mmCIF file of C-alpha atoms in Angstrom:
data_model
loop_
_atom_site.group_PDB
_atom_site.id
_atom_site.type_symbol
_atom_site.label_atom_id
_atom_site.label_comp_id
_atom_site.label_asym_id
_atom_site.label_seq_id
_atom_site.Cartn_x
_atom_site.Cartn_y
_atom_site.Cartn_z
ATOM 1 C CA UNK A 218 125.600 25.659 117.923
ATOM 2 C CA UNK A 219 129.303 24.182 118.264
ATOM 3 C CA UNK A 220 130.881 23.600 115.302
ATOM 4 C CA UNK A 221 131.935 19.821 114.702
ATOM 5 C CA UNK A 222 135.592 19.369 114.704
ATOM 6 C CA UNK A 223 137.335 17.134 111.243
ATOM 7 C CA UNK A 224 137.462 13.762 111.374
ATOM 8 C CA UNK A 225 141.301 13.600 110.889
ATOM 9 C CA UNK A 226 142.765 10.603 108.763
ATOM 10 C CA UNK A 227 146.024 8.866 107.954
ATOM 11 C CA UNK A 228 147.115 6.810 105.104
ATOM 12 C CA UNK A 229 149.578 3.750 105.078
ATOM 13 C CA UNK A 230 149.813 3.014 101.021
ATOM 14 C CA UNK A 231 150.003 5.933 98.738
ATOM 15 C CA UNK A 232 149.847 3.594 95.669
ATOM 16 C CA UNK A 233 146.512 4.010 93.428
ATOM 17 C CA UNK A 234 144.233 3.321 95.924
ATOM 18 C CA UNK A 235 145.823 5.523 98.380
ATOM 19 C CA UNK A 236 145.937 8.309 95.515
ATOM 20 C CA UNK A 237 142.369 7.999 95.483
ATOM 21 C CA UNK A 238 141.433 8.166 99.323
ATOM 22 C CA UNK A 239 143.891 11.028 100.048
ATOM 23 C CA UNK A 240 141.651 13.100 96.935
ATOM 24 C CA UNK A 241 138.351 11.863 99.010
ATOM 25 C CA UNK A 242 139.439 12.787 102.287
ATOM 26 C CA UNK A 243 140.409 16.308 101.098
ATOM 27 C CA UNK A 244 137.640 16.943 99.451
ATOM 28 C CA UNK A 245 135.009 16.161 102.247
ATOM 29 C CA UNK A 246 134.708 19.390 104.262
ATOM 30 C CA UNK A 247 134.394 17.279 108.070
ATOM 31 C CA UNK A 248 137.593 15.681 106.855
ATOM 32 C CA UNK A 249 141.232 16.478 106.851
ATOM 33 C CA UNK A 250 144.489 13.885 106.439
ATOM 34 C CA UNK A 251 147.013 14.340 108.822
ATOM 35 C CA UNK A 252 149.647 12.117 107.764
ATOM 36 C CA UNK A 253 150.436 9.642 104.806
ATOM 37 C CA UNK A 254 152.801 6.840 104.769
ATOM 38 C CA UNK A 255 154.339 4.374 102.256
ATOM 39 C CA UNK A 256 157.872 2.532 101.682
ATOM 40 C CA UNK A 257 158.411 4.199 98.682
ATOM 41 C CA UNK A 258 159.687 8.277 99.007
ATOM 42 C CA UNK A 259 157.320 10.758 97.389
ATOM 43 C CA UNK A 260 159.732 11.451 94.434
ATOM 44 C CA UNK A 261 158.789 7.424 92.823
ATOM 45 C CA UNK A 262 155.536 7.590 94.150
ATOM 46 C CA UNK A 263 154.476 10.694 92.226
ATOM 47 C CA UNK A 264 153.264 12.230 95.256
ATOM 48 C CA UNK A 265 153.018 16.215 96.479
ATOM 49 C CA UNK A 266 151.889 16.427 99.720
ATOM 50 C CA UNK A 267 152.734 20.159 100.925
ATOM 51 C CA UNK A 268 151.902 20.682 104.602
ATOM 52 C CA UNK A 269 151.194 16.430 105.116
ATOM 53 C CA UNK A 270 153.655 15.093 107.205
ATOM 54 C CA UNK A 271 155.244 11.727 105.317
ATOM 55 C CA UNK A 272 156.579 8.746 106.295
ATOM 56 C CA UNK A 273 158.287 5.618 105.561
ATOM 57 C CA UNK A 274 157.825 3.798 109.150
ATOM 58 C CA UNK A 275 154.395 2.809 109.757
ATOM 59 C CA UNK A 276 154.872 2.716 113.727
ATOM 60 C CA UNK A 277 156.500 6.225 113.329
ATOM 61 C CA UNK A 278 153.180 7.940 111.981
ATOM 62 C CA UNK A 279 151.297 5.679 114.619
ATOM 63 C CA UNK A 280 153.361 6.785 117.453
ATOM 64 C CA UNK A 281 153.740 10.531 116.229
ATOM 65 C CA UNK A 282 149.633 11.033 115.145
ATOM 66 C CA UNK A 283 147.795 10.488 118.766
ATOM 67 C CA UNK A 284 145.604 13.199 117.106
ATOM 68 C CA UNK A 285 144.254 10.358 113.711
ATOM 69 C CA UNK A 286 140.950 9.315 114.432
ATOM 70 C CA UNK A 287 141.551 7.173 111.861
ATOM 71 C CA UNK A 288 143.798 5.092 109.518
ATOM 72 C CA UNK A 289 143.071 4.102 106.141
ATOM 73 C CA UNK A 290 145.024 0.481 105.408
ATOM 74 C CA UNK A 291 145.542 0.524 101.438
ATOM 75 C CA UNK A 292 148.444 -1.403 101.531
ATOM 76 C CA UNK A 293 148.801 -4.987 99.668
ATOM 77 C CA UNK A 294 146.255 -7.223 100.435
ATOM 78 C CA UNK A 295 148.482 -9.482 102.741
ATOM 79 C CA UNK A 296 149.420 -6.728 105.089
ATOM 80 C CA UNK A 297 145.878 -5.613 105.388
ATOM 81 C CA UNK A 298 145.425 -7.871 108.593
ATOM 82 C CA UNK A 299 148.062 -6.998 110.942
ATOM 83 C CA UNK A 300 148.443 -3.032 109.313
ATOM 84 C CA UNK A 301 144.503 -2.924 110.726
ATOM 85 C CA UNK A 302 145.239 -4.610 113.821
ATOM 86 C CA UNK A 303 148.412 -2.189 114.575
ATOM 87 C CA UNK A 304 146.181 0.779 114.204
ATOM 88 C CA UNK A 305 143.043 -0.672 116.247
ATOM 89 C CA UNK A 306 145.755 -1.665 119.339
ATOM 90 C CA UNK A 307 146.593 2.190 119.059
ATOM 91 C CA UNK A 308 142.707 3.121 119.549
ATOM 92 C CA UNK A 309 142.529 4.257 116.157
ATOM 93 C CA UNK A 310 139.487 3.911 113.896
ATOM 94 C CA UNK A 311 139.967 1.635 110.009
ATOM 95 C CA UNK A 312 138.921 2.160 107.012
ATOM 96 C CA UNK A 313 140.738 -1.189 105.494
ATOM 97 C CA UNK A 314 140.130 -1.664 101.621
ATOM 98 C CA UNK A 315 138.885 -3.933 99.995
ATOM 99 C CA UNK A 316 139.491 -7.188 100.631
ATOM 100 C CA UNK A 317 139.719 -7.411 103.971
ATOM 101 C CA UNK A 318 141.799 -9.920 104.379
ATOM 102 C CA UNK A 319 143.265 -12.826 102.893
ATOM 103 C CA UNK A 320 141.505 -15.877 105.262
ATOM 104 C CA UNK A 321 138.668 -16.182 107.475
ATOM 105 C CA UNK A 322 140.839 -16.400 110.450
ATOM 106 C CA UNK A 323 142.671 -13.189 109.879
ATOM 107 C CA UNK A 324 139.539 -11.251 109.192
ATOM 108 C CA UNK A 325 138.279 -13.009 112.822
ATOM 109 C CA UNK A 326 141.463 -11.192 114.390
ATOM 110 C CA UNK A 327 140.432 -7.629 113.230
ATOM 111 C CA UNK A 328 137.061 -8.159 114.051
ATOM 112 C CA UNK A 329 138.201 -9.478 117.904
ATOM 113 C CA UNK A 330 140.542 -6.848 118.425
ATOM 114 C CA UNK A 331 138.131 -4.161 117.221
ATOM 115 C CA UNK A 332 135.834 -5.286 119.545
ATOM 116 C CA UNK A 333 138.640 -5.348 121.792
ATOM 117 C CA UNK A 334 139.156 -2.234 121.808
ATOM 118 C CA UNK A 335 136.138 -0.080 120.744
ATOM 119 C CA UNK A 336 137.220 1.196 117.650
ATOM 120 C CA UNK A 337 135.117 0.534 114.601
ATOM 121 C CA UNK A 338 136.165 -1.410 111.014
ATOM 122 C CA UNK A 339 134.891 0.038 108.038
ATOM 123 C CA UNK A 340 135.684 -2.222 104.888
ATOM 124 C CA UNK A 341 135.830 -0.250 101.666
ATOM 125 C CA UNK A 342 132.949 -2.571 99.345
ATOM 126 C CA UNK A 343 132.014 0.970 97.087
ATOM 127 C CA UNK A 344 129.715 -1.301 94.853
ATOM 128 C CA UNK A 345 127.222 -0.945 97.213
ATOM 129 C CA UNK A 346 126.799 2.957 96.443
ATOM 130 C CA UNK A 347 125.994 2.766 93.243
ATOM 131 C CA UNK A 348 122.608 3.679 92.276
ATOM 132 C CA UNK A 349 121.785 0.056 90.760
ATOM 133 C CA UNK A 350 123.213 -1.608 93.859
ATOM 134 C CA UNK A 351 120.960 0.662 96.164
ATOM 135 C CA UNK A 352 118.031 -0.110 93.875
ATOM 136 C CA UNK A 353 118.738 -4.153 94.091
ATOM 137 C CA UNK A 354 118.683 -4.198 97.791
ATOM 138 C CA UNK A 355 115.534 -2.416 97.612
ATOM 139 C CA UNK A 356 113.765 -4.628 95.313
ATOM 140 C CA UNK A 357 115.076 -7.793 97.897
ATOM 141 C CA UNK A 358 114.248 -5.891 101.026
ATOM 142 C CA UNK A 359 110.449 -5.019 99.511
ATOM 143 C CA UNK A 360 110.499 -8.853 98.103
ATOM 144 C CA UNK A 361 109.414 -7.790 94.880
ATOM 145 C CA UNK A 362 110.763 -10.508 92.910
ATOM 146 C CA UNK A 363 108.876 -13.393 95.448
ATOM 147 C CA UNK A 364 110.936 -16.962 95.823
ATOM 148 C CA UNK A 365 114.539 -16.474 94.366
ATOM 149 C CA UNK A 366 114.886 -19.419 91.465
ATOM 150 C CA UNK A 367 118.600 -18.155 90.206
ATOM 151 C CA UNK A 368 121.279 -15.858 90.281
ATOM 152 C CA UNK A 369 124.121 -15.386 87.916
ATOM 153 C CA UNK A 370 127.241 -13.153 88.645
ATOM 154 C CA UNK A 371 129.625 -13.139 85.751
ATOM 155 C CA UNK A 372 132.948 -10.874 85.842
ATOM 156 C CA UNK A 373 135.021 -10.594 82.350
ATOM 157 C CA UNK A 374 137.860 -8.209 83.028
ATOM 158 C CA UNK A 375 141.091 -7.640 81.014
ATOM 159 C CA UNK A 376 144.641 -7.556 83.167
ATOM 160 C CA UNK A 377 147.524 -8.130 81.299
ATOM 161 C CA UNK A 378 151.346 -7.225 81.261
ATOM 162 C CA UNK A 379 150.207 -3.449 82.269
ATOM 163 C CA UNK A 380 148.743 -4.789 85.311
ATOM 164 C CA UNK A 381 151.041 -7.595 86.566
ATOM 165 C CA UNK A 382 154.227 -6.380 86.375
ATOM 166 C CA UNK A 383 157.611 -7.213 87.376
ATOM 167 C CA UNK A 384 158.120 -7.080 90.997
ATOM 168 C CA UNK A 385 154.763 -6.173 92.020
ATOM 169 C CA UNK A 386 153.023 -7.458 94.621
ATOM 170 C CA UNK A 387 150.320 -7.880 92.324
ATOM 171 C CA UNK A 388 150.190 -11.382 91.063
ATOM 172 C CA UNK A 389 151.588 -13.235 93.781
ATOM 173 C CA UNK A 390 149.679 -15.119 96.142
ATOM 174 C CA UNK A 391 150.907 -14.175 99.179
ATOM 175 C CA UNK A 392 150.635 -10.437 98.806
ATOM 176 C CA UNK A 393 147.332 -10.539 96.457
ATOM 177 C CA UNK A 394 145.696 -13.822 97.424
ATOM 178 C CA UNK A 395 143.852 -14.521 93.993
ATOM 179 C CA UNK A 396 141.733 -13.096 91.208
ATOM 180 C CA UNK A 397 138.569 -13.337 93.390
ATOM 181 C CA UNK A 398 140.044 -11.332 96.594
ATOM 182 C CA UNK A 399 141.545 -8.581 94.562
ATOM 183 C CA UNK A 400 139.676 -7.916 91.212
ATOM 184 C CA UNK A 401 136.046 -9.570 92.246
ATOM 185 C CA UNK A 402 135.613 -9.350 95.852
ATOM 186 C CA UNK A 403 133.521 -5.945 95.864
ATOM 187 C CA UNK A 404 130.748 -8.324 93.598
ATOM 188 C CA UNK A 405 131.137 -11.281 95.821
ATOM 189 C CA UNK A 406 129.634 -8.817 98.338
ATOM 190 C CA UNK A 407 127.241 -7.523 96.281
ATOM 191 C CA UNK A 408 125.729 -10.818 96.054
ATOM 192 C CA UNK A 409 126.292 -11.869 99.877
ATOM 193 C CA UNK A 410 124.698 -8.295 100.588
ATOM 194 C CA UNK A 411 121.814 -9.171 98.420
ATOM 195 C CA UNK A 412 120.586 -12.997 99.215
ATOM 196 C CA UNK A 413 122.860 -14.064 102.394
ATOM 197 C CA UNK A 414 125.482 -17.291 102.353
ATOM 198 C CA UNK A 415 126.210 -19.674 100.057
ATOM 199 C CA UNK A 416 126.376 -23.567 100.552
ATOM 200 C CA UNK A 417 127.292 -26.779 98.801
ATOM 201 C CA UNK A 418 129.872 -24.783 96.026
ATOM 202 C CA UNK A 419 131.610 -26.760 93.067
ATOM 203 C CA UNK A 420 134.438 -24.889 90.922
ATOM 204 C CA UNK A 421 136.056 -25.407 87.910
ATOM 205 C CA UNK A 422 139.668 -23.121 87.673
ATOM 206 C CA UNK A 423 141.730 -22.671 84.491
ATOM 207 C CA UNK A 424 145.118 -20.828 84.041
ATOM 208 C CA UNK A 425 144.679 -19.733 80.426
ATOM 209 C CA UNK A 426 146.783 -16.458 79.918
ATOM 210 C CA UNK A 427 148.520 -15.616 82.828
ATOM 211 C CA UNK A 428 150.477 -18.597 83.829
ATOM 212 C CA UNK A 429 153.923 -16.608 83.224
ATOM 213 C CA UNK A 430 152.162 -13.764 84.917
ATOM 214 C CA UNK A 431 150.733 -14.791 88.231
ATOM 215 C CA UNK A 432 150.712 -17.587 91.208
ATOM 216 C CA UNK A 433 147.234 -18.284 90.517
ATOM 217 C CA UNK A 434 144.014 -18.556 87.937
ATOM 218 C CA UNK A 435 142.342 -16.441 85.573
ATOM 219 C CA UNK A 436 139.185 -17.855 85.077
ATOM 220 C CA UNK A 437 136.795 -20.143 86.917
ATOM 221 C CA UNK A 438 133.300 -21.198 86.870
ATOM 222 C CA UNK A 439 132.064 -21.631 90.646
ATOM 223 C CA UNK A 440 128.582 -23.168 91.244
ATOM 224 C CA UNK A 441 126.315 -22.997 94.800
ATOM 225 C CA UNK A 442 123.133 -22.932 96.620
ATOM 226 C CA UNK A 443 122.508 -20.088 98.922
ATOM 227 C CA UNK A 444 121.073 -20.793 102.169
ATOM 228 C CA UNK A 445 117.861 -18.772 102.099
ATOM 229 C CA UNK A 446 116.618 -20.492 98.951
ATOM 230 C CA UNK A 447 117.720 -20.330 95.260
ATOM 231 C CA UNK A 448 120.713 -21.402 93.283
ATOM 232 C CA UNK A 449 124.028 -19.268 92.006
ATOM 233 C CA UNK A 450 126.478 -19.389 89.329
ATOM 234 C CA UNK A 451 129.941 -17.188 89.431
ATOM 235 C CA UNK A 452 131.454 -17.010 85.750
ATOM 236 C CA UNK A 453 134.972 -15.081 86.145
ATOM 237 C CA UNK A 454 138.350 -14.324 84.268
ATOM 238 C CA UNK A 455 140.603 -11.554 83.621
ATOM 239 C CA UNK A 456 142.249 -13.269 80.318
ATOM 240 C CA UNK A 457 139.861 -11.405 78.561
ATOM 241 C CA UNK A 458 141.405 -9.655 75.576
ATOM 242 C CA UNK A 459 142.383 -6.238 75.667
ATOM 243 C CA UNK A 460 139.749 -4.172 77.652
ATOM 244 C CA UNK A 461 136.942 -4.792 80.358
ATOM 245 C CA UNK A 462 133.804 -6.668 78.936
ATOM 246 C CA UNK A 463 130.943 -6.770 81.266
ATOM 247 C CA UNK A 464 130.511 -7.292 85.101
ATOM 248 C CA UNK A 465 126.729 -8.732 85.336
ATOM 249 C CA UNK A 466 124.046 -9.582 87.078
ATOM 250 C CA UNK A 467 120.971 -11.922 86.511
ATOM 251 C CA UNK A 468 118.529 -12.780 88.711
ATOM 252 C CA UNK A 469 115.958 -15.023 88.004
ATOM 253 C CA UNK A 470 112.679 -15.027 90.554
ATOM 254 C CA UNK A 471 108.976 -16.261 91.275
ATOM 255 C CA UNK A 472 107.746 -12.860 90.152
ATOM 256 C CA UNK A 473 110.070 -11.448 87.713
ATOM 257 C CA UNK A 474 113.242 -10.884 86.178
ATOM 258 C CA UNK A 475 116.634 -8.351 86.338
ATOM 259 C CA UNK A 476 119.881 -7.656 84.700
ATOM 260 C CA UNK A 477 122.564 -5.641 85.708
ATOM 261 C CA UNK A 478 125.558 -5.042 83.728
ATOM 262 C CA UNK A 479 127.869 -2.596 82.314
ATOM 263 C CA UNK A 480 132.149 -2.795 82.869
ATOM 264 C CA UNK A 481 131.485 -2.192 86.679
ATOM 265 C CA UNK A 482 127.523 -3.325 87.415
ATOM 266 C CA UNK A 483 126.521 0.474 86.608
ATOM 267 C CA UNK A 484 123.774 0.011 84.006
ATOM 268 C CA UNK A 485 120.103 -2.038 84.751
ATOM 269 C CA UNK A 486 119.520 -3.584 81.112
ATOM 270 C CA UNK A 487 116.403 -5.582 81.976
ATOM 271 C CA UNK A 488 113.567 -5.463 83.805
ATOM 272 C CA UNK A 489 110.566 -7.420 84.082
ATOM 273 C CA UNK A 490 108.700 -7.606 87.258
ATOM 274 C CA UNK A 491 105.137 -8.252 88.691
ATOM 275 C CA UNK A 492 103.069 -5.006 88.920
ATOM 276 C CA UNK A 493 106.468 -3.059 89.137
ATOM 277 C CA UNK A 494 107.466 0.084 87.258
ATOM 278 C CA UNK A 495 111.006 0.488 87.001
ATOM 279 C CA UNK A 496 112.284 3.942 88.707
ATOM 280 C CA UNK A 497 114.611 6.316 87.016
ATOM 281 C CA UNK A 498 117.809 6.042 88.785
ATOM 282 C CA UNK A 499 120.763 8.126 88.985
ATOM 283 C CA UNK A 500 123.634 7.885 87.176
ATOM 284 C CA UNK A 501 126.483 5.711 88.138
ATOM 285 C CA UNK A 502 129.672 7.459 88.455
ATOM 286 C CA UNK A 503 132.327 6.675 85.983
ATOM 287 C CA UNK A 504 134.927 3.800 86.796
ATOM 288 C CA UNK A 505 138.476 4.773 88.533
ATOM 289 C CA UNK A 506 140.933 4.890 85.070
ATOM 290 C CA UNK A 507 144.231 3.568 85.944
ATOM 291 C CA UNK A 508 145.648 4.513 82.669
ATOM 292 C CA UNK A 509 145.995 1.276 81.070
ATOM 293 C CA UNK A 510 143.488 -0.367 82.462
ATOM 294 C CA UNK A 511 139.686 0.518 83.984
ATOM 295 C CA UNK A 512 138.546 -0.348 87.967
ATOM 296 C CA UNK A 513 135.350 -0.560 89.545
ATOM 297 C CA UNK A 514 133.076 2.753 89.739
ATOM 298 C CA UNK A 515 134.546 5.815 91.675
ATOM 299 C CA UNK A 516 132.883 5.835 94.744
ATOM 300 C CA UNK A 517 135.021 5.789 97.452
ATOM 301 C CA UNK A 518 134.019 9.462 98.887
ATOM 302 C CA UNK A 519 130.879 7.930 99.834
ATOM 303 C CA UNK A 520 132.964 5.832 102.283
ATOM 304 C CA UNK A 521 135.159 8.422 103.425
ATOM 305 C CA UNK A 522 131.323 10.274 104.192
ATOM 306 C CA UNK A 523 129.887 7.367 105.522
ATOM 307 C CA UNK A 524 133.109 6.985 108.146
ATOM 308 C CA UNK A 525 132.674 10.846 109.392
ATOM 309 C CA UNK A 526 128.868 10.354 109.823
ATOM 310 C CA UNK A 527 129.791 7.191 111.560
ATOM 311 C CA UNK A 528 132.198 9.117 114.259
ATOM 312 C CA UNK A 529 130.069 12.012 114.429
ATOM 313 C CA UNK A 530 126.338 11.248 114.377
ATOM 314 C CA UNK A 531 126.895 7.618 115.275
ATOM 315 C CA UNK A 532 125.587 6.924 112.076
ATOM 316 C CA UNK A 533 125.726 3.224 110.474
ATOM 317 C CA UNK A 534 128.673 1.754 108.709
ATOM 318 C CA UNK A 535 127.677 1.027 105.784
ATOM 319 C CA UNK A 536 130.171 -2.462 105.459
ATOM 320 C CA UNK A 537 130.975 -3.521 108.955
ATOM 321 C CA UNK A 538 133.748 -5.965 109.429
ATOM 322 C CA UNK A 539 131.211 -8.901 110.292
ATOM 323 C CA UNK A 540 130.221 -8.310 106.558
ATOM 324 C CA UNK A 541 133.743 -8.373 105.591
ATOM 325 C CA UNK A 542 134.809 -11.265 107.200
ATOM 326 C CA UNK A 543 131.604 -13.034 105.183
ATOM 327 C CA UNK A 544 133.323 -12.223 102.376
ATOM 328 C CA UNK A 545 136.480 -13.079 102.717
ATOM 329 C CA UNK A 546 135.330 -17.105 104.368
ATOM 330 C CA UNK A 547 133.152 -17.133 100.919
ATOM 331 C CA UNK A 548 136.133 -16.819 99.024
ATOM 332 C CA UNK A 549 138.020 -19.026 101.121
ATOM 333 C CA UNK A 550 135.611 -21.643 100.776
ATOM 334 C CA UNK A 551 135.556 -21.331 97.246
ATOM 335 C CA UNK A 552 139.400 -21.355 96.854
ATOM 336 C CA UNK A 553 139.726 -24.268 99.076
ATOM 337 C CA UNK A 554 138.035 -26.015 95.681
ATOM 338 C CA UNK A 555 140.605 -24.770 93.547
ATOM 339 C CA UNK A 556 143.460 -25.927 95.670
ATOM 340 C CA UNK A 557 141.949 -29.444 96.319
ATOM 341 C CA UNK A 558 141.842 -29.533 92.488
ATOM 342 C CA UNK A 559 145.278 -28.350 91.973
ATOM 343 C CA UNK A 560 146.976 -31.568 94.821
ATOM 344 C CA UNK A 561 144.730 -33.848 92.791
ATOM 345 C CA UNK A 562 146.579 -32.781 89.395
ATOM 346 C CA UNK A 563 149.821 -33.118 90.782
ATOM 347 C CA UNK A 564 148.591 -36.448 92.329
ATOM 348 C CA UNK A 565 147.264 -37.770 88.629
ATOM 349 C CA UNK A 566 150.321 -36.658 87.614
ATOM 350 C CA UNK A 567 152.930 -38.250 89.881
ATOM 351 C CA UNK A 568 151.029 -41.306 89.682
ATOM 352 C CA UNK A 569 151.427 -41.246 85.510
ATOM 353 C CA UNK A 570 154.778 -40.786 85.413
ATOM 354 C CA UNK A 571 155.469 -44.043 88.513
ATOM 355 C CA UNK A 572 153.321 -45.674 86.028
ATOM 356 C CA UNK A 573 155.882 -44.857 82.927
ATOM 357 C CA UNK A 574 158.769 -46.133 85.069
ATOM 358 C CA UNK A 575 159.746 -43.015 86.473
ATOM 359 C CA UNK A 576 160.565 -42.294 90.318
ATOM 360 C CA UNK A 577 158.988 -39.407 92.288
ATOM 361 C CA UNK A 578 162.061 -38.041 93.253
ATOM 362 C CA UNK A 579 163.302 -37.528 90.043
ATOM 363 C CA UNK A 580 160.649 -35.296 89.126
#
C-alpha cells in the first residue's frame, strides 16, 4: 500500500493563534508546515522556526510555496476576507479562523470564489469538538428533548488592559469588528449548529468598562426567535472583573432540561430528560492560557485533523464556509441593532442640545 504524502501548510499570522496552529500542524503526523509569514520579524514575535522558511510578504510565500496545499489565515479579523480570497485565487486550500469575516457580504466572496475555484474553506469553530458540544448535537439530532420552549446562551468573560492594548488591532472596529465576532462567535455557532437561524432579534448594548479601551461594547443583552420553533436569549460582556466567569448554556424543552457551563462550555451541570440516562463523557480539554488572560478550550488539532482527512479521504469538513457565513450575517444582524441604537442617541442628543439653544455645528 502507497504511503499518503503530508498535507503541507502555511501560516500568514504568527501571533497567538498562529503559535497555536503551527504546534498543531507539527504535531499531526500527515501534516507538515512549509512556510510561515507575519509583518513582524521572528526576533518580536518570539518565534524559532529552524528549517521553516519565513516571511514578511504575504504574496512572496504565495508565489514561492506552489507546493502548500493549504494556508491557514490567522491574521486580524479584517484581513481575514481578502488574505482567504488571495490564497483560494492561488488554488490553495483555507483554514480561516474564527470569525470568518467581518460582514455577510465578505463571507459571500470567500464562499464564491471557493466555489470558484475548487478549493475548500474550513472555518476554525473548535467549540464544536468538545465532548459536551458533540453530546448536544446528539441529543437535537435524536430529538430527545421534543418541542424546543427556550434557549439561553450567556458569555461573562474578563478582558481588560492586558488584552486591549496600545496599538493593537484588538479593540478597534475595523480590524476586530466587535465583542461578538472576536470573543463570542465560536458560541454563536454553537447555537446556530444546534437549532438553525434566528428571527425577529431585539438588543440592548452598554459600554460599561471599556469605553477608553475599545470602538465598541462590552455587554449586551440580545433577544430572538429561531425559525424552527422556540425562543433565545444572548446575555454577554467582557467587563467582568478580573477573570473568566462562566460561558453557559440552558435549554429549556417539551421533554426535559440541560445546562452547560464552565469558563469555555466544557462542563454539563444539569440534566433532566425524559427516559434518558446521561452518558459519561470525556473530558474537555483545558482552555488555551494566554498568560494573562484564559481562551476558549484547546482544540484546534482536531481541525488541523479534520482538514487532512478532508484532502485525503474526502472526508467532511467539519465547519464549511456556508456555516460560517451563517454566522457571521447572525452577528451582523444583531449589530445592525446596536448601531441603529447608537444614530438614535446621537439623534436624542443633537436634538437636546437645538432645544437648549445650541447649534449643531457647534457641537
Amino acid at each position: 500500500m502507497m504511503k499518503r504524502r503530508k498535507i503541507r501548510f502555511g501560516i500568514v499570522g504568527m501571533g497567538h493563534i498562529g503559535k497555536r496552529h503551527l504546534e498543531m500542524i507539527r504535531c499531526n503526523n500527515d501534516a507538515e508546515i512549509v512556510a510561515c509569514c507575519d509583518l513582524l520579524p521572528l526576533e518580536e514575535l518570539e518565534l524559532y522556526i529552524p528549517g521553516i522558511p519565513f516571511y514578511r510578504n504575504y504574496d512572496e510565500m504565495l508565489i514561492n510555496h506552489t507546493e502548500m496545499d493549504v494556508v491557514n489565515v490567522c491574521v486580524p479579523n479584517g484581513l481575514h476576507a481578502n488574505m482567504s480570497i488571495n490564497a483560494l485565487n492561488m488554488g490553495y486550500h483555507v483554514v480561516c479562523e474564527k470569525p470568518m469575516a467581518l460582514s455577510k457580504s465578505e463571507a459571500e466572496r470567500m464562499l464564491y470564489k471557493s466555489l470558484e475555484v475548487s478549493r475548500h474553506i474550513f472555518v476554525v469553530k473548535q467549540n464544536r469538538y468538545s465532548p459536551p458540544a458533540i453530546w448536544l448535537k446528539e441529543i437535537m439530532n435524536q430529538e430527545c428533548l421534543g418541542q424546543i420552549y427556550m434557549v439561553q446562551l450567556s458569555c461573562f468573560w474578563n478582558r481588560d488592559e492586558q488584552y486591549y492594548q496600545p496599538n493593537s488591532w484588538r479593540g478597534r472596529q475595523k480590524e476586530d469588528g466587535g465583542t461578538l465576532f472576536t470573543q463570542f462567535s465560536h458560541f454563536i455557532d454553537i447555537v446556530y449548529w444546534l437549532f438553525g437561524d434566528i428571527k425577529n432579534v431585539k438588543g440592548i448594548f452598554k459600554d460599561f468598562k471599556h469605553a477608553k479601551l475599545t470602538d465598541f461594547e462590552d455587554s449586551g443583552v440580545v433577544s430572538f426567535e429561531f425559525v424552527n420553533g422556540g425562543i433565545g436569549c444572548l446575555n454577554y460582556s467582557t467587563a467582568v472583573y478580573k477573570r473568566n466567569l462562566e460561558s453557559s448554556i440552558i435549554i429549556i424543552g417539551e421533554k426535559g432540561t440541560i445546562k452547560v457551563a464552565g469558563q469555555y462550555m466544557n462542563e454539563v451541570v444539569y440534566c433532566d430528560i425524559e427516559n434518558y440516562v446521561m452518558p459519561e463523557l470525556k473530558p474537555s480539554n483545558p482552555p488555551i492560557d494566554y498568560g494573562a488572560y484564559k481562551g476558549s478550550a484547546q482544540n484546534h488539532h482536531y481541525v488541523i485533523a479534520n482538514v487532512v482527512d478532508k484532502i485525503q479521504n474526502n472526508g467532511v469538513i467539519a465547519t464549511n464556509a456556508l456555516e460560517g457565513l451563517k454566522v457571521v450575517d447572525i452577528i451582523e444582524r444583531i449589530y445592525q441593532l446596536r448601531d441603529l441604537t447608537e444614530i438614535k442617541q446621537k439623534k436624542e442628543w443633537v436634538r437636546n442640545y437645538k432645544l437648549n439653544g445650541v447649534n449643531q455645528k457647534d457641537i
